[in-house]
């Protein structure tokens, strides 16, 4: 059995953060950073050129610095549903987390940038989304309150610890909410 190598595109508009992510993600065994992008347009082109397994993207990127990372994840859900997306944010934004996890939370992760320096967190998120799961990273507790449980109830996933995993197609399907 040859080890799998995940192909990852990193999209971040800040040069320093982008290069740091390239080095950090590139240091993960079995992960190949196949492209880096500084805008959503560059990310879209890199995805078309390199057919990645996972995209790690900032939430806010040129041209408007609004919600381009979430919009990219929404586009990928329609056009390339097998591509996992790890969205990075400078702060917890529950509305964006909700958008990321709708209509399904499969292959999606929402992480705070302050936690990305922890190699185990970014590595876990990349492998989780590549395997079809979902990761709501540590420090995102406010996104777990209020309307977040609506995503769980109406999606195809259930919450287990800090990860969402596909709900079984048979047997009990009641949610497990750890908070």
PDB file of N, CA, C and O in Angstrom, residues 10 12 17-18 20-25 28 56-58 86-90 110-126 137-138:
ATOM      1  N   UNK A  10      -3.266  26.370  -1.396  1.00  0.00           N
ATOM      2  CA  UNK A  10      -3.332  27.344  -0.306  1.00  0.00           C
ATOM      3  C   UNK A  10      -3.687  28.698  -0.910  1.00  0.00           C
ATOM      4  O   UNK A  10      -3.000  29.161  -1.827  1.00  0.00           O
ATOM      5  N   UNK A  12      -4.458  32.638   0.224  1.00  0.00           N
ATOM      6  CA  UNK A  12      -4.381  33.643   1.294  1.00  0.00           C
ATOM      7  C   UNK A  12      -3.801  34.909   0.677  1.00  0.00           C
ATOM      8  O   UNK A  12      -2.802  34.834  -0.035  1.00  0.00           O
ATOM      9  N   UNK A  17       1.458  35.426   5.615  1.00  0.00           N
ATOM     10  CA  UNK A  17       0.625  34.304   6.072  1.00  0.00           C
ATOM     11  C   UNK A  17       0.584  33.212   5.013  1.00  0.00           C
ATOM     12  O   UNK A  17       0.672  32.025   5.333  1.00  0.00           O
ATOM     13  N   UNK A  18       0.479  33.600   3.748  1.00  0.00           N
ATOM     14  CA  UNK A  18       0.445  32.621   2.655  1.00  0.00           C
ATOM     15  C   UNK A  18       1.717  31.782   2.639  1.00  0.00           C
ATOM     16  O   UNK A  18       1.672  30.549   2.548  1.00  0.00           O
ATOM     17  N   UNK A  20       3.813  31.347   5.137  1.00  0.00           N
ATOM     18  CA  UNK A  20       3.829  30.542   6.358  1.00  0.00           C
ATOM     19  C   UNK A  20       2.957  29.305   6.224  1.00  0.00           C
ATOM     20  O   UNK A  20       3.358  28.200   6.620  1.00  0.00           O
ATOM     21  N   UNK A  21       1.773  29.478   5.644  1.00  0.00           N
ATOM     22  CA  UNK A  21       0.883  28.334   5.410  1.00  0.00           C
ATOM     23  C   UNK A  21       1.505  27.348   4.433  1.00  0.00           C
ATOM     24  O   UNK A  21       1.409  26.136   4.621  1.00  0.00           O
ATOM     25  N   UNK A  22       2.125  27.870   3.377  1.00  0.00           N
ATOM     26  CA  UNK A  22       2.774  26.992   2.402  1.00  0.00           C
ATOM     27  C   UNK A  22       3.820  26.117   3.092  1.00  0.00           C
ATOM     28  O   UNK A  22       3.875  24.905   2.877  1.00  0.00           O
ATOM     29  N   UNK A  23       4.635  26.732   3.945  1.00  0.00           N
ATOM     30  CA  UNK A  23       5.666  25.972   4.653  1.00  0.00           C
ATOM     31  C   UNK A  23       5.066  25.010   5.677  1.00  0.00           C
ATOM     32  O   UNK A  23       5.489  23.853   5.781  1.00  0.00           O
ATOM     33  N   UNK A  24       4.088  25.483   6.435  1.00  0.00           N
ATOM     34  CA  UNK A  24       3.469  24.657   7.470  1.00  0.00           C
ATOM     35  C   UNK A  24       2.742  23.462   6.860  1.00  0.00           C
ATOM     36  O   UNK A  24       2.975  22.309   7.249  1.00  0.00           O
ATOM     37  N   UNK A  25       1.881  23.734   5.884  1.00  0.00           N
ATOM     38  CA  UNK A  25       1.121  22.647   5.246  1.00  0.00           C
ATOM     39  C   UNK A  25       2.068  21.720   4.482  1.00  0.00           C
ATOM     40  O   UNK A  25       1.907  20.505   4.494  1.00  0.00           O
ATOM     41  N   UNK A  28       3.606  18.781   6.378  1.00  0.00           N
ATOM     42  CA  UNK A  28       2.765  17.661   6.798  1.00  0.00           C
ATOM     43  C   UNK A  28       3.084  16.453   5.917  1.00  0.00           C
ATOM     44  O   UNK A  28       3.011  16.543   4.695  1.00  0.00           O
ATOM     45  N   UNK A  56      -7.119  25.162   1.194  1.00  0.00           N
ATOM     46  CA  UNK A  56      -7.035  25.905   2.444  1.00  0.00           C
ATOM     47  C   UNK A  56      -7.120  27.371   2.054  1.00  0.00           C
ATOM     48  O   UNK A  56      -6.265  27.858   1.315  1.00  0.00           O
ATOM     49  N   UNK A  57      -8.173  28.066   2.512  1.00  0.00           N
ATOM     50  CA  UNK A  57      -8.405  29.434   2.056  1.00  0.00           C
ATOM     51  C   UNK A  57      -8.761  30.377   3.196  1.00  0.00           C
ATOM     52  O   UNK A  57      -9.418  29.991   4.159  1.00  0.00           O
ATOM     53  N   UNK A  58      -8.330  31.606   3.032  1.00  0.00           N
ATOM     54  CA  UNK A  58      -8.741  32.688   3.915  1.00  0.00           C
ATOM     55  C   UNK A  58     -10.208  32.997   3.625  1.00  0.00           C
ATOM     56  O   UNK A  58     -10.690  32.770   2.513  1.00  0.00           O
ATOM     57  N   UNK A  86     -10.862  23.992   3.796  1.00  0.00           N
ATOM     58  CA  UNK A  86     -10.547  24.468   5.133  1.00  0.00           C
ATOM     59  C   UNK A  86     -10.546  25.995   5.052  1.00  0.00           C
ATOM     60  O   UNK A  86      -9.715  26.568   4.362  1.00  0.00           O
ATOM     61  N   UNK A  87     -11.506  26.630   5.712  1.00  0.00           N
ATOM     62  CA  UNK A  87     -11.600  28.087   5.704  1.00  0.00           C
ATOM     63  C   UNK A  87     -10.949  28.628   6.966  1.00  0.00           C
ATOM     64  O   UNK A  87     -11.222  28.155   8.073  1.00  0.00           O
ATOM     65  N   UNK A  88     -10.089  29.630   6.783  1.00  0.00           N
ATOM     66  CA  UNK A  88      -9.388  30.257   7.893  1.00  0.00           C
ATOM     67  C   UNK A  88      -9.967  31.643   8.139  1.00  0.00           C
ATOM     68  O   UNK A  88     -10.214  32.393   7.193  1.00  0.00           O
ATOM     69  N   UNK A  89     -10.156  31.979   9.408  1.00  0.00           N
ATOM     70  CA  UNK A  89     -10.705  33.282   9.759  1.00  0.00           C
ATOM     71  C   UNK A  89      -9.923  33.880  10.916  1.00  0.00           C
ATOM     72  O   UNK A  89      -9.421  33.154  11.776  1.00  0.00           O
ATOM     73  N   UNK A  90      -9.850  35.199  10.931  1.00  0.00           N
ATOM     74  CA  UNK A  90      -9.180  35.896  12.024  1.00  0.00           C
ATOM     75  C   UNK A  90     -10.004  35.907  13.294  1.00  0.00           C
ATOM     76  O   UNK A  90      -9.481  36.131  14.375  1.00  0.00           O
ATOM     77  N   UNK A 110     -13.701  24.954   9.529  1.00  0.00           N
ATOM     78  CA  UNK A 110     -13.624  26.374   9.869  1.00  0.00           C
ATOM     79  C   UNK A 110     -12.634  26.485  11.013  1.00  0.00           C
ATOM     80  O   UNK A 110     -12.885  25.960  12.103  1.00  0.00           O
ATOM     81  N   UNK A 111     -11.494  27.136  10.759  1.00  0.00           N
ATOM     82  CA  UNK A 111     -10.450  27.261  11.776  1.00  0.00           C
ATOM     83  C   UNK A 111     -10.096  28.718  11.986  1.00  0.00           C
ATOM     84  O   UNK A 111     -10.121  29.522  11.046  1.00  0.00           O
ATOM     85  N   UNK A 112      -9.720  29.047  13.217  1.00  0.00           N
ATOM     86  CA  UNK A 112      -9.210  30.376  13.509  1.00  0.00           C
ATOM     87  C   UNK A 112      -7.730  30.440  13.129  1.00  0.00           C
ATOM     88  O   UNK A 112      -6.975  29.497  13.397  1.00  0.00           O
ATOM     89  N   UNK A 113      -7.327  31.549  12.517  1.00  0.00           N
ATOM     90  CA  UNK A 113      -5.928  31.694  12.115  1.00  0.00           C
ATOM     91  C   UNK A 113      -4.978  31.584  13.299  1.00  0.00           C
ATOM     92  O   UNK A 113      -3.882  31.059  13.155  1.00  0.00           O
ATOM     93  N   UNK A 114      -5.411  32.058  14.466  1.00  0.00           N
ATOM     94  CA  UNK A 114      -4.541  31.995  15.638  1.00  0.00           C
ATOM     95  C   UNK A 114      -4.202  30.563  16.025  1.00  0.00           C
ATOM     96  O   UNK A 114      -3.224  30.309  16.707  1.00  0.00           O
ATOM     97  N   UNK A 115      -4.989  29.591  15.586  1.00  0.00           N
ATOM     98  CA  UNK A 115      -4.761  28.177  15.914  1.00  0.00           C
ATOM     99  C   UNK A 115      -3.964  27.445  14.838  1.00  0.00           C
ATOM    100  O   UNK A 115      -3.560  26.310  15.037  1.00  0.00           O
ATOM    101  N   UNK A 116      -3.758  28.075  13.693  1.00  0.00           N
ATOM    102  CA  UNK A 116      -3.139  27.392  12.567  1.00  0.00           C
ATOM    103  C   UNK A 116      -1.665  27.101  12.817  1.00  0.00           C
ATOM    104  O   UNK A 116      -1.110  26.178  12.248  1.00  0.00           O
ATOM    105  N   UNK A 117      -1.026  27.860  13.703  1.00  0.00           N
ATOM    106  CA  UNK A 117       0.365  27.596  14.031  1.00  0.00           C
ATOM    107  C   UNK A 117       0.570  26.240  14.688  1.00  0.00           C
ATOM    108  O   UNK A 117       1.677  25.724  14.731  1.00  0.00           O
ATOM    109  N   UNK A 118      -0.498  25.658  15.176  1.00  0.00           N
ATOM    110  CA  UNK A 118      -0.468  24.318  15.762  1.00  0.00           C
ATOM    111  C   UNK A 118      -0.604  23.322  14.615  1.00  0.00           C
ATOM    112  O   UNK A 118      -1.691  23.135  14.075  1.00  0.00           O
ATOM    113  N   UNK A 119       0.504  22.724  14.229  1.00  0.00           N
ATOM    114  CA  UNK A 119       0.526  21.818  13.084  1.00  0.00           C
ATOM    115  C   UNK A 119      -0.537  20.730  13.190  1.00  0.00           C
ATOM    116  O   UNK A 119      -1.163  20.374  12.194  1.00  0.00           O
ATOM    117  N   UNK A 120      -0.777  20.237  14.409  1.00  0.00           N
ATOM    118  CA  UNK A 120      -1.751  19.150  14.553  1.00  0.00           C
ATOM    119  C   UNK A 120      -3.157  19.600  14.168  1.00  0.00           C
ATOM    120  O   UNK A 120      -3.933  18.812  13.633  1.00  0.00           O
ATOM    121  N   UNK A 121      -3.507  20.872  14.411  1.00  0.00           N
ATOM    122  CA  UNK A 121      -4.861  21.341  14.071  1.00  0.00           C
ATOM    123  C   UNK A 121      -5.055  21.452  12.567  1.00  0.00           C
ATOM    124  O   UNK A 121      -6.064  21.004  12.037  1.00  0.00           O
ATOM    125  N   UNK A 122      -4.114  22.056  11.874  1.00  0.00           N
ATOM    126  CA  UNK A 122      -4.265  22.200  10.421  1.00  0.00           C
ATOM    127  C   UNK A 122      -4.171  20.831   9.758  1.00  0.00           C
ATOM    128  O   UNK A 122      -4.905  20.533   8.824  1.00  0.00           O
ATOM    129  N   UNK A 123      -3.292  19.979  10.266  1.00  0.00           N
ATOM    130  CA  UNK A 123      -3.171  18.620   9.719  1.00  0.00           C
ATOM    131  C   UNK A 123      -4.474  17.847   9.918  1.00  0.00           C
ATOM    132  O   UNK A 123      -4.968  17.219   8.987  1.00  0.00           O
ATOM    133  N   UNK A 124      -5.035  17.928  11.119  1.00  0.00           N
ATOM    134  CA  UNK A 124      -6.296  17.240  11.390  1.00  0.00           C
ATOM    135  C   UNK A 124      -7.398  17.748  10.474  1.00  0.00           C
ATOM    136  O   UNK A 124      -8.169  16.962   9.917  1.00  0.00           O
ATOM    137  N   UNK A 125      -7.494  19.062  10.308  1.00  0.00           N
ATOM    138  CA  UNK A 125      -8.541  19.638   9.457  1.00  0.00           C
ATOM    139  C   UNK A 125      -8.387  19.184   8.012  1.00  0.00           C
ATOM    140  O   UNK A 125      -9.368  18.811   7.358  1.00  0.00           O
ATOM    141  N   UNK A 126      -7.167  19.190   7.500  1.00  0.00           N
ATOM    142  CA  UNK A 126      -6.930  18.785   6.106  1.00  0.00           C
ATOM    143  C   UNK A 126      -7.333  17.327   5.894  1.00  0.00           C
ATOM    144  O   UNK A 126      -8.051  17.002   4.938  1.00  0.00           O
ATOM    145  N   UNK A 137     -13.007  24.039  14.330  1.00  0.00           N
ATOM    146  CA  UNK A 137     -11.791  24.053  15.130  1.00  0.00           C
ATOM    147  C   UNK A 137     -11.941  24.573  16.538  1.00  0.00           C
ATOM    148  O   UNK A 137     -12.918  25.228  16.889  1.00  0.00           O
ATOM    149  N   UNK A 138     -10.915  24.299  17.330  1.00  0.00           N
ATOM    150  CA  UNK A 138     -10.874  24.784  18.704  1.00  0.00           C
ATOM    151  C   UNK A 138     -10.930  26.300  18.695  1.00  0.00           C
ATOM    152  O   UNK A 138     -10.396  26.955  17.819  1.00  0.00           O
TER     153      UNK A 138
END
